[in-house]
């Protein structure tokens, strides 16, 4: 669902594709690409294909004690 992160998030697409709707834009990232999620920007992310799976590696930076993700309205 729609959410935002309280710290920077970096997503590396290892295989398949990864679709992100954030900041009024929709982008699809494919294997070998990296996506940066800006803190506090509501977004929705999902597998970019209905026919094949996706593998991603996520690295998130945040403040100790803060939640890593918050539900957005």
Coordinates of C-alpha atoms in Angstrom, one line a residue:
X1 CA 0.0 0.0 0.0
X2 CA 0.9 3.7 -0.1
X3 CA 3.6 4.5 2.4
X4 CA 6.7 6.6 3.0
X5 CA 10.1 6.0 4.6
X6 CA 11.6 8.2 7.3
X7 CA 15.1 7.8 6.0
X8 CA 16.8 7.3 2.7
X9 CA 16.2 4.0 0.9
X10 CA 18.3 2.5 -1.9
X11 CA 16.9 -0.3 -3.9
X12 CA 19.0 -2.4 -6.3
X13 CA 17.1 -4.5 -8.8
X14 CA 19.0 -7.8 -9.0
X15 CA 16.5 -9.6 -11.4
X16 CA 13.2 -8.7 -13.1
X17 CA 11.7 -5.3 -12.8
X18 CA 10.5 -3.0 -10.0
X19 CA 7.8 -0.3 -10.5
X20 CA 7.6 2.8 -8.3
X21 CA 4.9 5.5 -8.1
X22 CA 6.2 8.5 -6.2
X23 CA 6.1 12.2 -6.4
X24 CA 3.5 12.2 -9.2
X25 CA 5.8 10.0 -11.4
X26 CA 5.7 6.3 -12.3
X27 CA 9.1 4.7 -13.0
X28 CA 10.2 1.1 -13.8
X29 CA 13.6 -0.1 -12.9
X30 CA 15.2 -3.3 -14.3
X31 CA 18.0 -5.6 -13.4
X32 CA 21.3 -3.7 -12.7
X33 CA 19.6 -0.4 -11.8
X34 CA 19.4 1.4 -8.5
X35 CA 16.5 3.5 -7.2
X36 CA 16.7 6.1 -4.4
X37 CA 13.6 6.6 -2.4
X38 CA 13.5 10.1 -0.9
X39 CA 12.5 10.3 2.8
X40 CA 8.9 11.4 3.6
X41 CA 7.6 11.1 0.0
X42 CA 4.5 8.9 -0.2
X43 CA 5.0 6.1 -2.7
X44 CA 3.8 2.7 -3.9
X45 CA 6.2 0.0 -5.1
X46 CA 5.6 -3.4 -6.7
X47 CA 6.8 -6.0 -9.1
X48 CA 7.1 -4.5 -12.5
X49 CA 5.8 -7.6 -14.3
X50 CA 2.8 -9.8 -13.8
X51 CA 4.6 -12.7 -15.7
X52 CA 7.9 -12.9 -13.8
X53 CA 9.3 -12.4 -10.4
X54 CA 11.6 -9.7 -9.2
X55 CA 14.6 -9.8 -6.8
X56 CA 15.6 -6.6 -5.0
X57 CA 18.2 -5.7 -2.4
X58 CA 17.2 -2.9 -0.1
X59 CA 19.5 -0.7 2.0
X60 CA 17.8 1.8 4.3
X61 CA 19.3 4.5 6.5
X62 CA 17.4 5.9 9.4
X63 CA 17.5 7.3 12.9
X64 CA 17.6 4.8 15.8
X65 CA 14.2 4.4 17.3
X66 CA 12.2 5.8 14.3
X67 CA 10.0 3.4 12.3
X68 CA 11.4 2.5 9.0
X69 CA 8.1 2.9 7.2
X70 CA 4.8 4.8 7.8
X71 CA 1.5 4.2 6.1
X72 CA 0.4 7.2 4.0
X73 CA -3.2 8.3 3.4

